[in-house]
Amino acid sequence: MRDDEAGGSGELFDGGPFDRGTADEDAAEQSRTEDELRQAAAILDPVPPELRRIAVEAYALHDLDARIAELTFDSLVDAIPVRGVADPPRMLTFHTGELTVDVEVTPHGLMGQLLPPQEASIEVLSGPQAGARLTTDDLGRFIGDPPPAGPFALRLRTGDEVVVTEWLRA
């Protein structure tokens, strides 16, 4: 005999010890528990500010629309050594589509130019360190401090376009 035929409500568990409530009540309880756990974790085991900054910067590197500028010339690999020059500057050329980025790396700093000449904001990416921000002039030229000793890349914003160079060491 079915429960509803015997005059019952049709519910298998009516308010008994196994009654779990509605799905909305379950979701609300789960949300409250999750909020309490987040608050406890924030108090008892907070995320270190440096780790949070690194995570934000790592996400910022994730430009889905960014084009990668490939390294097409590196004077350390492609150039013929010049006799009598003890520490020549490193010359780099990156290409993507119609854009060329020429960069000279010296112990004194970065110097470069975008071809065709255009205005852009440039960020020197260096992993967990905050990137230096540079801007180009009317001729597409830019200058900045020496890059970090570790890996670095350049992120260029030209109008609506984002271009990121390959990563390399100075």
PDB file of C-alpha atoms in Angstrom, residues 35-130:
ATOM      1  CA  ASP A  35      31.460  32.193   3.774  1.00  0.00           C
ATOM      2  CA  GLU A  36      32.418  31.155   7.310  1.00  0.00           C
ATOM      3  CA  LEU A  37      35.282  29.006   6.009  1.00  0.00           C
ATOM      4  CA  ARG A  38      36.560  31.874   3.819  1.00  0.00           C
ATOM      5  CA  GLN A  39      36.487  34.254   6.787  1.00  0.00           C
ATOM      6  CA  ALA A  40      38.309  31.744   8.994  1.00  0.00           C
ATOM      7  CA  ALA A  41      40.964  31.150   6.329  1.00  0.00           C
ATOM      8  CA  ALA A  42      41.439  34.904   5.821  1.00  0.00           C
ATOM      9  CA  ILE A  43      42.012  35.340   9.567  1.00  0.00           C
ATOM     10  CA  LEU A  44      43.960  32.189  10.401  1.00  0.00           C
ATOM     11  CA  ASP A  45      45.914  31.669   7.175  1.00  0.00           C
ATOM     12  CA  PRO A  46      45.857  34.836   5.052  1.00  0.00           C
ATOM     13  CA  VAL A  47      47.339  34.887   1.558  1.00  0.00           C
ATOM     14  CA  PRO A  48      50.698  36.705   1.738  1.00  0.00           C
ATOM     15  CA  PRO A  49      50.555  40.048  -0.136  1.00  0.00           C
ATOM     16  CA  GLU A  50      53.534  39.073  -2.326  1.00  0.00           C
ATOM     17  CA  LEU A  51      51.820  35.845  -3.396  1.00  0.00           C
ATOM     18  CA  ARG A  52      48.587  37.718  -4.144  1.00  0.00           C
ATOM     19  CA  ARG A  53      50.529  40.262  -6.262  1.00  0.00           C
ATOM     20  CA  ILE A  54      52.303  37.454  -8.153  1.00  0.00           C
ATOM     21  CA  ALA A  55      48.983  35.729  -8.830  1.00  0.00           C
ATOM     22  CA  VAL A  56      47.417  38.942 -10.122  1.00  0.00           C
ATOM     23  CA  GLU A  57      50.428  39.615 -12.350  1.00  0.00           C
ATOM     24  CA  ALA A  58      50.385  36.047 -13.655  1.00  0.00           C
ATOM     25  CA  TYR A  59      46.752  36.479 -14.601  1.00  0.00           C
ATOM     26  CA  ALA A  60      47.553  39.829 -16.195  1.00  0.00           C
ATOM     27  CA  LEU A  61      50.042  38.036 -18.445  1.00  0.00           C
ATOM     28  CA  HIS A  62      47.163  36.011 -19.812  1.00  0.00           C
ATOM     29  CA  ASP A  63      46.156  38.227 -22.730  1.00  0.00           C
ATOM     30  CA  LEU A  64      43.946  36.076 -24.904  1.00  0.00           C
ATOM     31  CA  ASP A  65      43.982  38.628 -27.699  1.00  0.00           C
ATOM     32  CA  ALA A  66      47.708  39.350 -27.483  1.00  0.00           C
ATOM     33  CA  ARG A  67      49.815  38.600 -30.504  1.00  0.00           C
ATOM     34  CA  ILE A  68      53.227  37.077 -29.893  1.00  0.00           C
ATOM     35  CA  ALA A  69      56.125  38.953 -31.454  1.00  0.00           C
ATOM     36  CA  GLU A  70      58.706  36.349 -32.429  1.00  0.00           C
ATOM     37  CA  LEU A  71      62.416  36.948 -32.010  1.00  0.00           C
ATOM     38  CA  THR A  72      63.871  37.106 -35.523  1.00  0.00           C
ATOM     39  CA  PHE A  73      67.308  38.550 -34.731  1.00  0.00           C
ATOM     40  CA  ASP A  74      69.524  38.314 -31.649  1.00  0.00           C
ATOM     41  CA  SER A  75      73.031  39.740 -31.905  1.00  0.00           C
ATOM     42  CA  LEU A  76      74.300  37.158 -29.390  1.00  0.00           C
ATOM     43  CA  VAL A  77      73.422  34.431 -31.886  1.00  0.00           C
ATOM     44  CA  ASP A  78      73.111  35.986 -35.325  1.00  0.00           C
ATOM     45  CA  ALA A  79      75.756  38.733 -35.456  1.00  0.00           C
ATOM     46  CA  ILE A  80      79.413  38.449 -36.394  1.00  0.00           C
ATOM     47  CA  PRO A  81      81.644  39.529 -33.474  1.00  0.00           C
ATOM     48  CA  VAL A  82      83.482  42.818 -33.924  1.00  0.00           C
ATOM     49  CA  ARG A  83      87.133  42.780 -32.977  1.00  0.00           C
ATOM     50  CA  GLY A  84      88.133  45.297 -30.311  1.00  0.00           C
ATOM     51  CA  VAL A  85      84.616  45.720 -28.869  1.00  0.00           C
ATOM     52  CA  ALA A  86      84.637  44.300 -25.355  1.00  0.00           C
ATOM     53  CA  ASP A  87      80.949  44.539 -24.415  1.00  0.00           C
ATOM     54  CA  PRO A  88      78.775  45.313 -27.449  1.00  0.00           C
ATOM     55  CA  PRO A  89      75.101  46.108 -26.910  1.00  0.00           C
ATOM     56  CA  ARG A  90      72.669  43.307 -27.527  1.00  0.00           C
ATOM     57  CA  MET A  91      70.440  43.970 -30.515  1.00  0.00           C
ATOM     58  CA  LEU A  92      67.048  42.228 -30.709  1.00  0.00           C
ATOM     59  CA  THR A  93      64.385  42.303 -33.412  1.00  0.00           C
ATOM     60  CA  PHE A  94      60.862  40.988 -32.925  1.00  0.00           C
ATOM     61  CA  HIS A  95      58.213  40.613 -35.645  1.00  0.00           C
ATOM     62  CA  THR A  96      54.474  40.075 -35.643  1.00  0.00           C
ATOM     63  CA  GLY A  97      52.377  40.829 -38.687  1.00  0.00           C
ATOM     64  CA  GLU A  98      53.259  44.319 -39.891  1.00  0.00           C
ATOM     65  CA  LEU A  99      54.873  45.382 -36.605  1.00  0.00           C
ATOM     66  CA  THR A 100      58.623  45.223 -35.964  1.00  0.00           C
ATOM     67  CA  VAL A 101      60.134  45.941 -32.560  1.00  0.00           C
ATOM     68  CA  ASP A 102      63.864  46.742 -32.518  1.00  0.00           C
ATOM     69  CA  VAL A 103      65.476  46.748 -29.057  1.00  0.00           C
ATOM     70  CA  GLU A 104      69.017  47.521 -27.927  1.00  0.00           C
ATOM     71  CA  VAL A 105      69.939  46.180 -24.491  1.00  0.00           C
ATOM     72  CA  THR A 106      72.942  47.695 -22.703  1.00  0.00           C
ATOM     73  CA  PRO A 107      74.048  47.820 -19.063  1.00  0.00           C
ATOM     74  CA  HIS A 108      72.724  51.412 -19.086  1.00  0.00           C
ATOM     75  CA  GLY A 109      69.208  50.576 -20.255  1.00  0.00           C
ATOM     76  CA  LEU A 110      66.804  49.623 -23.027  1.00  0.00           C
ATOM     77  CA  MET A 111      66.424  51.629 -26.191  1.00  0.00           C
ATOM     78  CA  GLY A 112      64.120  50.704 -29.019  1.00  0.00           C
ATOM     79  CA  GLN A 113      61.748  51.630 -31.794  1.00  0.00           C
ATOM     80  CA  LEU A 114      58.499  50.341 -33.252  1.00  0.00           C
ATOM     81  CA  LEU A 115      58.253  50.117 -37.019  1.00  0.00           C
ATOM     82  CA  PRO A 116      56.119  51.427 -38.547  1.00  0.00           C
ATOM     83  CA  PRO A 117      56.460  54.302 -36.075  1.00  0.00           C
ATOM     84  CA  GLN A 118      53.479  54.548 -33.751  1.00  0.00           C
ATOM     85  CA  GLU A 119      52.570  55.525 -30.240  1.00  0.00           C
ATOM     86  CA  ALA A 120      52.324  52.718 -27.708  1.00  0.00           C
ATOM     87  CA  SER A 121      52.576  52.038 -24.016  1.00  0.00           C
ATOM     88  CA  ILE A 122      55.162  49.400 -23.172  1.00  0.00           C
ATOM     89  CA  GLU A 123      55.530  47.351 -20.026  1.00  0.00           C
ATOM     90  CA  VAL A 124      58.751  45.518 -19.222  1.00  0.00           C
ATOM     91  CA  LEU A 125      57.570  42.197 -17.785  1.00  0.00           C
ATOM     92  CA  SER A 126      59.881  40.512 -15.346  1.00  0.00           C
ATOM     93  CA  GLY A 127      57.954  37.796 -13.551  1.00  0.00           C
ATOM     94  CA  PRO A 128      57.020  38.626  -9.969  1.00  0.00           C
ATOM     95  CA  GLN A 129      58.599  42.086 -10.051  1.00  0.00           C
ATOM     96  CA  ALA A 130      56.420  45.031 -11.046  1.00  0.00           C
TER      97      ALA A 130
END
